């Protein structure tokens, strides 16, 4: 599945989840992905759509001060592998970053 509008604003997080000073509580967090009307369901998603979706997600998170460790944690979780293995999987993380930076620069230029 590729979303085609994969941005943070399309994730709804249950506000009823208990939190502590150290982060989310022991209960699982309920996250819902919305605006699926443009999503495409395929047997195999082409890399360009994976890059577009992940680039959009990264772009939408650029102003929330993600650390390098946050990015690596996302990559590990997304791939379900150790970081070493995750960076060797078919996802071209360089293209994802390039796409996100392009969107970010384009938005900033439009605002000026």
PDB file of N, CA and C in Angstrom:
ATOM      1  N   UNK A   1       0.856  -1.184   0.000  1.00  0.00           N
ATOM      2  CA  UNK A   1       0.000   0.000   0.000  1.00  0.00           C
ATOM      3  C   UNK A   1       0.893   1.235   0.000  1.00  0.00           C
ATOM      4  N   UNK A   2       0.564   2.189  -0.853  1.00  0.00           N
ATOM      5  CA  UNK A   2       1.195   3.499  -0.730  1.00  0.00           C
ATOM      6  C   UNK A   2       0.089   4.546  -0.551  1.00  0.00           C
ATOM      7  N   UNK A   3       0.319   5.470   0.364  1.00  0.00           N
ATOM      8  CA  UNK A   3      -0.698   6.419   0.817  1.00  0.00           C
ATOM      9  C   UNK A   3      -0.896   7.571  -0.158  1.00  0.00           C
ATOM     10  N   UNK A   4       0.163   8.093  -0.695  1.00  0.00           N
ATOM     11  CA  UNK A   4       0.203   9.207  -1.643  1.00  0.00           C
ATOM     12  C   UNK A   4       0.058  10.578  -0.974  1.00  0.00           C
ATOM     13  N   UNK A   5      -0.300  10.643   0.280  1.00  0.00           N
ATOM     14  CA  UNK A   5      -0.334  11.883   1.070  1.00  0.00           C
ATOM     15  C   UNK A   5       0.151  11.548   2.475  1.00  0.00           C
ATOM     16  N   UNK A   6       1.323  10.979   2.573  1.00  0.00           N
ATOM     17  CA  UNK A   6       1.821  10.401   3.820  1.00  0.00           C
ATOM     18  C   UNK A   6       2.554  11.462   4.639  1.00  0.00           C
ATOM     19  N   UNK A   7       1.788  12.233   5.415  1.00  0.00           N
ATOM     20  CA  UNK A   7       2.336  13.295   6.249  1.00  0.00           C
ATOM     21  C   UNK A   7       1.888  13.067   7.691  1.00  0.00           C
ATOM     22  N   UNK A   8       2.616  13.652   8.637  1.00  0.00           N
ATOM     23  CA  UNK A   8       2.270  13.483  10.052  1.00  0.00           C
ATOM     24  C   UNK A   8       0.842  13.906  10.364  1.00  0.00           C
ATOM     25  N   UNK A   9       0.331  14.908   9.653  1.00  0.00           N
ATOM     26  CA  UNK A   9      -1.025  15.393   9.945  1.00  0.00           C
ATOM     27  C   UNK A   9      -2.096  14.354   9.623  1.00  0.00           C
ATOM     28  N   UNK A  10      -1.730  13.274   8.945  1.00  0.00           N
ATOM     29  CA  UNK A  10      -2.690  12.218   8.633  1.00  0.00           C
ATOM     30  C   UNK A  10      -2.649  11.064   9.641  1.00  0.00           C
ATOM     31  N   UNK A  11      -1.929  11.266  10.729  1.00  0.00           N
ATOM     32  CA  UNK A  11      -1.902  10.287  11.818  1.00  0.00           C
ATOM     33  C   UNK A  11      -2.695  10.851  12.987  1.00  0.00           C
ATOM     34  N   UNK A  12      -3.645  10.084  13.485  1.00  0.00           N
ATOM     35  CA  UNK A  12      -4.384  10.469  14.682  1.00  0.00           C
ATOM     36  C   UNK A  12      -3.909   9.586  15.820  1.00  0.00           C
ATOM     37  N   UNK A  13      -3.553  10.224  16.932  1.00  0.00           N
ATOM     38  CA  UNK A  13      -3.058   9.498  18.100  1.00  0.00           C
ATOM     39  C   UNK A  13      -4.069   9.653  19.218  1.00  0.00           C
ATOM     40  N   UNK A  14      -4.437   8.547  19.827  1.00  0.00           N
ATOM     41  CA  UNK A  14      -5.403   8.543  20.918  1.00  0.00           C
ATOM     42  C   UNK A  14      -4.853   9.351  22.088  1.00  0.00           C
ATOM     43  N   UNK A  15      -5.522  10.463  22.406  1.00  0.00           N
ATOM     44  CA  UNK A  15      -5.071  11.321  23.502  1.00  0.00           C
ATOM     45  C   UNK A  15      -5.333  10.703  24.867  1.00  0.00           C
ATOM     46  N   UNK A  16      -6.089   9.639  24.926  1.00  0.00           N
ATOM     47  CA  UNK A  16      -6.403   8.994  26.186  1.00  0.00           C
ATOM     48  C   UNK A  16      -5.286   8.115  26.709  1.00  0.00           C
ATOM     49  N   UNK A  17      -4.210   7.981  25.947  1.00  0.00           N
ATOM     50  CA  UNK A  17      -3.101   7.124  26.369  1.00  0.00           C
ATOM     51  C   UNK A  17      -2.374   7.795  27.524  1.00  0.00           C
ATOM     52  N   UNK A  18      -2.190   7.048  28.607  1.00  0.00           N
ATOM     53  CA  UNK A  18      -1.482   7.582  29.773  1.00  0.00           C
ATOM     54  C   UNK A  18      -0.020   7.816  29.429  1.00  0.00           C
ATOM     55  N   UNK A  19       0.508   8.932  29.903  1.00  0.00           N
ATOM     56  CA  UNK A  19       1.924   9.214  29.690  1.00  0.00           C
ATOM     57  C   UNK A  19       2.598   9.472  31.020  1.00  0.00           C
ATOM     58  N   UNK A  20       3.893   9.304  31.021  1.00  0.00           N
ATOM     59  CA  UNK A  20       4.702   9.589  32.198  1.00  0.00           C
ATOM     60  C   UNK A  20       5.788  10.552  31.775  1.00  0.00           C
ATOM     61  N   UNK A  21       6.569  11.017  32.717  1.00  0.00           N
ATOM     62  CA  UNK A  21       7.658  11.936  32.390  1.00  0.00           C
ATOM     63  C   UNK A  21       8.659  11.296  31.434  1.00  0.00           C
ATOM     64  N   UNK A  22       8.756   9.990  31.458  1.00  0.00           N
ATOM     65  CA  UNK A  22       9.710   9.291  30.598  1.00  0.00           C
ATOM     66  C   UNK A  22       9.161   8.929  29.232  1.00  0.00           C
ATOM     67  N   UNK A  23       7.939   9.318  28.935  1.00  0.00           N
ATOM     68  CA  UNK A  23       7.355   8.983  27.634  1.00  0.00           C
ATOM     69  C   UNK A  23       6.048   8.247  27.807  1.00  0.00           C
ATOM     70  N   UNK A  24       5.612   7.582  26.755  1.00  0.00           N
ATOM     71  CA  UNK A  24       4.334   6.871  26.821  1.00  0.00           C
ATOM     72  C   UNK A  24       4.323   5.827  27.928  1.00  0.00           C
ATOM     73  N   UNK A  25       3.147   5.631  28.488  1.00  0.00           N
ATOM     74  CA  UNK A  25       2.989   4.628  29.528  1.00  0.00           C
ATOM     75  C   UNK A  25       3.087   3.224  28.969  1.00  0.00           C
ATOM     76  N   UNK A  26       2.826   2.222  29.803  1.00  0.00           N
ATOM     77  CA  UNK A  26       2.993   0.832  29.389  1.00  0.00           C
ATOM     78  C   UNK A  26       1.933   0.353  28.400  1.00  0.00           C
ATOM     79  N   UNK A  27       0.810   1.067  28.306  1.00  0.00           N
ATOM     80  CA  UNK A  27      -0.243   0.647  27.389  1.00  0.00           C
ATOM     81  C   UNK A  27       0.149   0.953  25.949  1.00  0.00           C
ATOM     82  N   UNK A  28      -0.289   0.116  25.004  1.00  0.00           N
ATOM     83  CA  UNK A  28       0.016   0.394  23.603  1.00  0.00           C
ATOM     84  C   UNK A  28      -0.662   1.681  23.146  1.00  0.00           C
ATOM     85  N   UNK A  29      -0.015   2.387  22.252  1.00  0.00           N
ATOM     86  CA  UNK A  29      -0.549   3.631  21.714  1.00  0.00           C
ATOM     87  C   UNK A  29      -1.433   3.296  20.520  1.00  0.00           C
ATOM     88  N   UNK A  30      -2.607   3.898  20.472  1.00  0.00           N
ATOM     89  CA  UNK A  30      -3.530   3.685  19.363  1.00  0.00           C
ATOM     90  C   UNK A  30      -3.312   4.782  18.323  1.00  0.00           C
ATOM     91  N   UNK A  31      -2.813   4.417  17.147  1.00  0.00           N
ATOM     92  CA  UNK A  31      -2.560   5.368  16.068  1.00  0.00           C
ATOM     93  C   UNK A  31      -3.413   4.969  14.873  1.00  0.00           C
ATOM     94  N   UNK A  32      -4.084   5.952  14.279  1.00  0.00           N
ATOM     95  CA  UNK A  32      -4.934   5.707  13.118  1.00  0.00           C
ATOM     96  C   UNK A  32      -4.424   6.550  11.958  1.00  0.00           C
ATOM     97  N   UNK A  33      -4.293   5.943  10.790  1.00  0.00           N
ATOM     98  CA  UNK A  33      -3.907   6.651   9.572  1.00  0.00           C
ATOM     99  C   UNK A  33      -5.181   7.030   8.829  1.00  0.00           C
ATOM    100  N   UNK A  34      -5.323   8.328   8.508  1.00  0.00           N
ATOM    101  CA  UNK A  34      -6.541   8.806   7.847  1.00  0.00           C
ATOM    102  C   UNK A  34      -6.255   9.241   6.411  1.00  0.00           C
ATOM    103  N   UNK A  35      -7.302   9.674   5.730  1.00  0.00           N
ATOM    104  CA  UNK A  35      -7.250  10.142   4.339  1.00  0.00           C
ATOM    105  C   UNK A  35      -6.687   9.082   3.405  1.00  0.00           C
ATOM    106  N   UNK A  36      -7.326   7.946   3.416  1.00  0.00           N
ATOM    107  CA  UNK A  36      -6.883   6.819   2.593  1.00  0.00           C
ATOM    108  C   UNK A  36      -7.536   6.797   1.215  1.00  0.00           C
ATOM    109  N   UNK A  37      -8.303   7.829   0.876  1.00  0.00           N
ATOM    110  CA  UNK A  37      -9.036   7.818  -0.391  1.00  0.00           C
ATOM    111  C   UNK A  37      -8.129   7.790  -1.623  1.00  0.00           C
ATOM    112  N   UNK A  38      -6.886   8.226  -1.508  1.00  0.00           N
ATOM    113  CA  UNK A  38      -5.961   8.195  -2.643  1.00  0.00           C
ATOM    114  C   UNK A  38      -4.967   7.038  -2.560  1.00  0.00           C
ATOM    115  N   UNK A  39      -5.050   6.255  -1.502  1.00  0.00           N
ATOM    116  CA  UNK A  39      -4.100   5.149  -1.323  1.00  0.00           C
ATOM    117  C   UNK A  39      -4.229   4.142  -2.463  1.00  0.00           C
ATOM    118  N   UNK A  40      -3.099   3.549  -2.802  1.00  0.00           N
ATOM    119  CA  UNK A  40      -3.064   2.520  -3.842  1.00  0.00           C
ATOM    120  C   UNK A  40      -2.649   1.202  -3.201  1.00  0.00           C
ATOM    121  N   UNK A  41      -3.381   0.155  -3.521  1.00  0.00           N
ATOM    122  CA  UNK A  41      -3.059  -1.176  -3.012  1.00  0.00           C
ATOM    123  C   UNK A  41      -2.467  -1.970  -4.163  1.00  0.00           C
ATOM    124  N   UNK A  42      -1.269  -2.495  -3.952  1.00  0.00           N
ATOM    125  CA  UNK A  42      -0.559  -3.229  -4.997  1.00  0.00           C
ATOM    126  C   UNK A  42       0.067  -4.481  -4.403  1.00  0.00           C
ATOM    127  N   UNK A  43       0.420  -5.403  -5.273  1.00  0.00           N
ATOM    128  CA  UNK A  43       1.175  -6.584  -4.828  1.00  0.00           C
ATOM    129  C   UNK A  43       2.583  -6.162  -4.415  1.00  0.00           C
ATOM    130  N   UNK A  44       3.167  -5.272  -5.188  1.00  0.00           N
ATOM    131  CA  UNK A  44       4.520  -4.788  -4.914  1.00  0.00           C
ATOM    132  C   UNK A  44       4.553  -3.292  -5.207  1.00  0.00           C
ATOM    133  N   UNK A  45       4.894  -2.500  -4.206  1.00  0.00           N
ATOM    134  CA  UNK A  45       4.917  -1.050  -4.379  1.00  0.00           C
ATOM    135  C   UNK A  45       6.230  -0.627  -5.026  1.00  0.00           C
ATOM    136  N   UNK A  46       6.164   0.092  -6.148  1.00  0.00           N
ATOM    137  CA  UNK A  46       7.397   0.563  -6.792  1.00  0.00           C
ATOM    138  C   UNK A  46       8.193   1.489  -5.867  1.00  0.00           C
ATOM    139  N   UNK A  47       9.502   1.448  -5.998  1.00  0.00           N
ATOM    140  CA  UNK A  47      10.386   2.238  -5.134  1.00  0.00           C
ATOM    141  C   UNK A  47      10.047   3.725  -5.187  1.00  0.00           C
ATOM    142  N   UNK A  48       9.669   4.243  -6.338  1.00  0.00           N
ATOM    143  CA  UNK A  48       9.394   5.684  -6.424  1.00  0.00           C
ATOM    144  C   UNK A  48       8.245   6.086  -5.500  1.00  0.00           C
ATOM    145  N   UNK A  49       7.255   5.187  -5.305  1.00  0.00           N
ATOM    146  CA  UNK A  49       6.147   5.494  -4.416  1.00  0.00           C
ATOM    147  C   UNK A  49       6.560   5.353  -2.956  1.00  0.00           C
ATOM    148  N   UNK A  50       7.424   4.416  -2.663  1.00  0.00           N
ATOM    149  CA  UNK A  50       7.954   4.279  -1.300  1.00  0.00           C
ATOM    150  C   UNK A  50       8.741   5.531  -0.938  1.00  0.00           C
ATOM    151  N   UNK A  51       9.606   5.971  -1.856  1.00  0.00           N
ATOM    152  CA  UNK A  51      10.411   7.178  -1.631  1.00  0.00           C
ATOM    153  C   UNK A  51       9.501   8.390  -1.459  1.00  0.00           C
ATOM    154  N   UNK A  52       8.460   8.507  -2.282  1.00  0.00           N
ATOM    155  CA  UNK A  52       7.538   9.638  -2.184  1.00  0.00           C
ATOM    156  C   UNK A  52       6.838   9.653  -0.825  1.00  0.00           C
ATOM    157  N   UNK A  53       6.309   8.508  -0.403  1.00  0.00           N
ATOM    158  CA  UNK A  53       5.606   8.453   0.882  1.00  0.00           C
ATOM    159  C   UNK A  53       6.539   8.729   2.056  1.00  0.00           C
ATOM    160  N   UNK A  54       7.683   8.059   2.096  1.00  0.00           N
ATOM    161  CA  UNK A  54       8.614   8.255   3.212  1.00  0.00           C
ATOM    162  C   UNK A  54       9.215   9.654   3.191  1.00  0.00           C
ATOM    163  N   UNK A  55       9.468  10.190   2.002  1.00  0.00           N
ATOM    164  CA  UNK A  55       9.962  11.563   1.895  1.00  0.00           C
ATOM    165  C   UNK A  55       8.943  12.559   2.424  1.00  0.00           C
ATOM    166  N   UNK A  56       7.669  12.334   2.127  1.00  0.00           N
ATOM    167  CA  UNK A  56       6.613  13.203   2.636  1.00  0.00           C
ATOM    168  C   UNK A  56       6.503  13.144   4.148  1.00  0.00           C
ATOM    169  N   UNK A  57       6.620  11.951   4.692  1.00  0.00           N
ATOM    170  CA  UNK A  57       6.570  11.796   6.147  1.00  0.00           C
ATOM    171  C   UNK A  57       7.751  12.502   6.809  1.00  0.00           C
ATOM    172  N   UNK A  58       8.939  12.300   6.262  1.00  0.00           N
ATOM    173  CA  UNK A  58      10.138  12.944   6.811  1.00  0.00           C
ATOM    174  C   UNK A  58      10.020  14.462   6.701  1.00  0.00           C
ATOM    175  N   UNK A  59       9.592  14.954   5.548  1.00  0.00           N
ATOM    176  CA  UNK A  59       9.403  16.394   5.343  1.00  0.00           C
ATOM    177  C   UNK A  59       8.470  16.971   6.410  1.00  0.00           C
ATOM    178  N   UNK A  60       7.362  16.281   6.669  1.00  0.00           N
ATOM    179  CA  UNK A  60       6.375  16.809   7.612  1.00  0.00           C
ATOM    180  C   UNK A  60       6.875  16.783   9.051  1.00  0.00           C
ATOM    181  N   UNK A  61       7.965  16.069   9.303  1.00  0.00           N
ATOM    182  CA  UNK A  61       8.527  15.982  10.652  1.00  0.00           C
ATOM    183  C   UNK A  61       9.771  16.852  10.825  1.00  0.00           C
ATOM    184  N   UNK A  62      10.159  17.579   9.798  1.00  0.00           N
ATOM    185  CA  UNK A  62      11.426  18.313   9.850  1.00  0.00           C
ATOM    186  C   UNK A  62      11.453  19.441  10.875  1.00  0.00           C
ATOM    187  N   UNK A  63      10.319  19.995  11.227  1.00  0.00           N
ATOM    188  CA  UNK A  63      10.302  21.110  12.175  1.00  0.00           C
ATOM    189  C   UNK A  63      10.060  20.675  13.618  1.00  0.00           C
ATOM    190  N   UNK A  64      10.148  19.383  13.903  1.00  0.00           N
ATOM    191  CA  UNK A  64       9.927  18.938  15.285  1.00  0.00           C
ATOM    192  C   UNK A  64      11.226  18.483  15.946  1.00  0.00           C
ATOM    193  N   UNK A  65      12.343  18.922  15.395  1.00  0.00           N
ATOM    194  CA  UNK A  65      13.659  18.680  15.996  1.00  0.00           C
ATOM    195  C   UNK A  65      13.977  17.202  16.218  1.00  0.00           C
ATOM    196  N   UNK A  66      13.812  16.407  15.182  1.00  0.00           N
ATOM    197  CA  UNK A  66      14.210  15.005  15.270  1.00  0.00           C
ATOM    198  C   UNK A  66      15.727  14.908  15.346  1.00  0.00           C
ATOM    199  N   UNK A  67      16.205  14.053  16.208  1.00  0.00           N
ATOM    200  CA  UNK A  67      17.647  13.823  16.297  1.00  0.00           C
ATOM    201  C   UNK A  67      18.041  12.747  15.293  1.00  0.00           C
ATOM    202  N   UNK A  68      19.318  12.603  15.091  1.00  0.00           N
ATOM    203  CA  UNK A  68      19.830  11.538  14.216  1.00  0.00           C
ATOM    204  C   UNK A  68      19.397  10.171  14.758  1.00  0.00           C
ATOM    205  N   UNK A  69      19.435  10.033  16.085  1.00  0.00           N
ATOM    206  CA  UNK A  69      18.986   8.780  16.706  1.00  0.00           C
ATOM    207  C   UNK A  69      17.504   8.521  16.449  1.00  0.00           C
ATOM    208  N   UNK A  70      16.677   9.583  16.457  1.00  0.00           N
ATOM    209  CA  UNK A  70      15.252   9.423  16.142  1.00  0.00           C
ATOM    210  C   UNK A  70      15.079   8.877  14.727  1.00  0.00           C
ATOM    211  N   UNK A  71      15.834   9.434  13.790  1.00  0.00           N
ATOM    212  CA  UNK A  71      15.745   8.976  12.398  1.00  0.00           C
ATOM    213  C   UNK A  71      16.183   7.524  12.272  1.00  0.00           C
ATOM    214  N   UNK A  72      17.271   7.176  12.931  1.00  0.00           N
ATOM    215  CA  UNK A  72      17.744   5.789  12.882  1.00  0.00           C
ATOM    216  C   UNK A  72      16.738   4.837  13.538  1.00  0.00           C
ATOM    217  N   UNK A  73      16.117   5.282  14.632  1.00  0.00           N
ATOM    218  CA  UNK A  73      15.102   4.457  15.300  1.00  0.00           C
ATOM    219  C   UNK A  73      13.918   4.217  14.358  1.00  0.00           C
ATOM    220  N   UNK A  74      13.513   5.259  13.619  1.00  0.00           N
ATOM    221  CA  UNK A  74      12.427   5.090  12.652  1.00  0.00           C
ATOM    222  C   UNK A  74      12.814   4.078  11.576  1.00  0.00           C
ATOM    223  N   UNK A  75      14.011   4.212  11.027  1.00  0.00           N
ATOM    224  CA  UNK A  75      14.467   3.300   9.971  1.00  0.00           C
ATOM    225  C   UNK A  75      14.466   1.863  10.478  1.00  0.00           C
ATOM    226  N   UNK A  76      15.000   1.649  11.687  1.00  0.00           N
ATOM    227  CA  UNK A  76      15.020   0.294  12.270  1.00  0.00           C
ATOM    228  C   UNK A  76      13.606  -0.256  12.427  1.00  0.00           C
ATOM    229  N   UNK A  77      12.704   0.563  12.943  1.00  0.00           N
ATOM    230  CA  UNK A  77      11.330   0.120  13.172  1.00  0.00           C
ATOM    231  C   UNK A  77      10.605  -0.118  11.854  1.00  0.00           C
ATOM    232  N   UNK A  78      10.757   0.788  10.917  1.00  0.00           N
ATOM    233  CA  UNK A  78      10.100   0.655   9.610  1.00  0.00           C
ATOM    234  C   UNK A  78      10.531  -0.632   8.907  1.00  0.00           C
ATOM    235  N   UNK A  79      11.821  -0.921   8.957  1.00  0.00           N
ATOM    236  CA  UNK A  79      12.350  -2.104   8.270  1.00  0.00           C
ATOM    237  C   UNK A  79      12.230  -3.375   9.100  1.00  0.00           C
ATOM    238  N   UNK A  80      12.044  -3.235  10.421  1.00  0.00           N
ATOM    239  CA  UNK A  80      11.964  -4.411  11.280  1.00  0.00           C
ATOM    240  C   UNK A  80      13.277  -5.165  11.350  1.00  0.00           C
ATOM    241  N   UNK A  81      14.373  -4.435  11.258  1.00  0.00           N
ATOM    242  CA  UNK A  81      15.715  -5.028  11.233  1.00  0.00           C
ATOM    243  C   UNK A  81      16.642  -4.214  12.135  1.00  0.00           C
ATOM    244  N   UNK A  82      17.836  -4.745  12.367  1.00  0.00           N
ATOM    245  CA  UNK A  82      18.860  -3.945  13.035  1.00  0.00           C
ATOM    246  C   UNK A  82      19.200  -2.781  12.104  1.00  0.00           C
ATOM    247  N   UNK A  83      19.780  -1.733  12.647  1.00  0.00           N
ATOM    248  CA  UNK A  83      20.108  -0.574  11.816  1.00  0.00           C
ATOM    249  C   UNK A  83      21.062  -0.951  10.695  1.00  0.00           C
ATOM    250  N   UNK A  84      22.053  -1.756  10.998  1.00  0.00           N
ATOM    251  CA  UNK A  84      23.027  -2.172   9.981  1.00  0.00           C
ATOM    252  C   UNK A  84      22.327  -2.847   8.800  1.00  0.00           C
ATOM    253  N   UNK A  85      21.422  -3.764   9.107  1.00  0.00           N
ATOM    254  CA  UNK A  85      20.685  -4.469   8.045  1.00  0.00           C
ATOM    255  C   UNK A  85      19.691  -3.520   7.374  1.00  0.00           C
ATOM    256  N   UNK A  86      19.011  -2.693   8.174  1.00  0.00           N
ATOM    257  CA  UNK A  86      17.999  -1.782   7.631  1.00  0.00           C
ATOM    258  C   UNK A  86      18.586  -0.813   6.614  1.00  0.00           C
ATOM    259  N   UNK A  87      19.814  -0.380   6.832  1.00  0.00           N
ATOM    260  CA  UNK A  87      20.436   0.554   5.889  1.00  0.00           C
ATOM    261  C   UNK A  87      20.883  -0.128   4.607  1.00  0.00           C
ATOM    262  N   UNK A  88      20.838  -1.456   4.588  1.00  0.00           N
ATOM    263  CA  UNK A  88      21.215  -2.202   3.387  1.00  0.00           C
ATOM    264  C   UNK A  88      20.001  -2.709   2.611  1.00  0.00           C
ATOM    265  N   UNK A  89      18.787  -2.488   3.124  1.00  0.00           N
ATOM    266  CA  UNK A  89      17.584  -2.970   2.436  1.00  0.00           C
ATOM    267  C   UNK A  89      17.318  -2.118   1.203  1.00  0.00           C
ATOM    268  N   UNK A  90      16.407  -2.558   0.356  1.00  0.00           N
ATOM    269  CA  UNK A  90      16.179  -1.869  -0.912  1.00  0.00           C
ATOM    270  C   UNK A  90      15.711  -0.419  -0.827  1.00  0.00           C
ATOM    271  N   UNK A  91      15.220   0.045   0.327  1.00  0.00           N
ATOM    272  CA  UNK A  91      14.794   1.446   0.414  1.00  0.00           C
ATOM    273  C   UNK A  91      16.021   2.334   0.261  1.00  0.00           C
ATOM    274  N   UNK A  92      15.943   3.278  -0.650  1.00  0.00           N
ATOM    275  CA  UNK A  92      17.049   4.206  -0.888  1.00  0.00           C
ATOM    276  C   UNK A  92      16.859   5.420   0.027  1.00  0.00           C
ATOM    277  N   UNK A  93      17.433   5.341   1.220  1.00  0.00           N
ATOM    278  CA  UNK A  93      17.235   6.391   2.223  1.00  0.00           C
ATOM    279  C   UNK A  93      17.813   7.727   1.772  1.00  0.00           C
ATOM    280  N   UNK A  94      18.825   7.706   0.917  1.00  0.00           N
ATOM    281  CA  UNK A  94      19.360   8.955   0.360  1.00  0.00           C
ATOM    282  C   UNK A  94      18.324   9.663  -0.500  1.00  0.00           C
ATOM    283  N   UNK A  95      17.596   8.903  -1.298  1.00  0.00           N
ATOM    284  CA  UNK A  95      16.526   9.483  -2.126  1.00  0.00           C
ATOM    285  C   UNK A  95      15.381   9.994  -1.260  1.00  0.00           C
ATOM    286  N   UNK A  96      15.093   9.288  -0.171  1.00  0.00           N
ATOM    287  CA  UNK A  96      14.039   9.730   0.751  1.00  0.00           C
ATOM    288  C   UNK A  96      14.417  11.095   1.326  1.00  0.00           C
ATOM    289  N   UNK A  97      15.659  11.221   1.787  1.00  0.00           N
ATOM    290  CA  UNK A  97      16.109  12.494   2.356  1.00  0.00           C
ATOM    291  C   UNK A  97      16.106  13.600   1.305  1.00  0.00           C
ATOM    292  N   UNK A  98      16.564  13.294   0.108  1.00  0.00           N
ATOM    293  CA  UNK A  98      16.589  14.284  -0.976  1.00  0.00           C
ATOM    294  C   UNK A  98      15.176  14.772  -1.286  1.00  0.00           C
ATOM    295  N   UNK A  99      14.231  13.860  -1.326  1.00  0.00           N
ATOM    296  CA  UNK A  99      12.826  14.215  -1.588  1.00  0.00           C
ATOM    297  C   UNK A  99      12.292  15.131  -0.480  1.00  0.00           C
ATOM    298  N   UNK A 100      12.561  14.766   0.778  1.00  0.00           N
ATOM    299  CA  UNK A 100      12.084  15.558   1.912  1.00  0.00           C
ATOM    300  C   UNK A 100      12.689  16.959   1.895  1.00  0.00           C
ATOM    301  N   UNK A 101      13.985  17.047   1.643  1.00  0.00           N
ATOM    302  CA  UNK A 101      14.645  18.356   1.601  1.00  0.00           C
ATOM    303  C   UNK A 101      14.109  19.205   0.460  1.00  0.00           C
ATOM    304  N   UNK A 102      13.815  18.582  -0.671  1.00  0.00           N
ATOM    305  CA  UNK A 102      13.235  19.312  -1.797  1.00  0.00           C
ATOM    306  C   UNK A 102      11.872  19.892  -1.450  1.00  0.00           C
ATOM    307  N   UNK A 103      11.032  19.102  -0.797  1.00  0.00           N
ATOM    308  CA  UNK A 103       9.720  19.589  -0.366  1.00  0.00           C
ATOM    309  C   UNK A 103       9.870  20.727   0.641  1.00  0.00           C
ATOM    310  N   UNK A 104      10.802  20.575   1.558  1.00  0.00           N
ATOM    311  CA  UNK A 104      11.020  21.580   2.599  1.00  0.00           C
ATOM    312  C   UNK A 104      11.481  22.905   1.987  1.00  0.00           C
ATOM    313  N   UNK A 105      12.459  22.831   1.093  1.00  0.00           N
ATOM    314  CA  UNK A 105      12.959  24.051   0.429  1.00  0.00           C
ATOM    315  C   UNK A 105      11.865  24.707  -0.406  1.00  0.00           C
ATOM    316  N   UNK A 106      11.087  23.908  -1.091  1.00  0.00           N
ATOM    317  CA  UNK A 106      10.002  24.427  -1.922  1.00  0.00           C
ATOM    318  C   UNK A 106       8.971  25.161  -1.072  1.00  0.00           C
ATOM    319  N   UNK A 107       8.630  24.592   0.064  1.00  0.00           N
ATOM    320  CA  UNK A 107       7.668  25.233   0.958  1.00  0.00           C
ATOM    321  C   UNK A 107       8.233  26.542   1.502  1.00  0.00           C
ATOM    322  N   UNK A 108       9.490  26.536   1.924  1.00  0.00           N
ATOM    323  CA  UNK A 108      10.116  27.746   2.473  1.00  0.00           C
ATOM    324  C   UNK A 108      10.187  28.850   1.421  1.00  0.00           C
ATOM    325  N   UNK A 109      10.502  28.491   0.184  1.00  0.00           N
ATOM    326  CA  UNK A 109      10.579  29.480  -0.894  1.00  0.00           C
ATOM    327  C   UNK A 109       9.200  30.083  -1.168  1.00  0.00           C
ATOM    328  N   UNK A 110       8.164  29.270  -1.090  1.00  0.00           N
ATOM    329  CA  UNK A 110       6.804  29.746  -1.339  1.00  0.00           C
ATOM    330  C   UNK A 110       6.336  30.706  -0.246  1.00  0.00           C
ATOM    331  N   UNK A 111       6.856  30.549   0.958  1.00  0.00           N
ATOM    332  CA  UNK A 111       6.454  31.401   2.078  1.00  0.00           C
ATOM    333  C   UNK A 111       7.149  32.755   2.077  1.00  0.00           C
ATOM    334  N   UNK A 112       8.201  32.884   1.309  1.00  0.00           N
ATOM    335  CA  UNK A 112       8.961  34.151   1.315  1.00  0.00           C
ATOM    336  C   UNK A 112       8.465  35.121   0.287  1.00  0.00           C
TER     337      UNK A 112
END
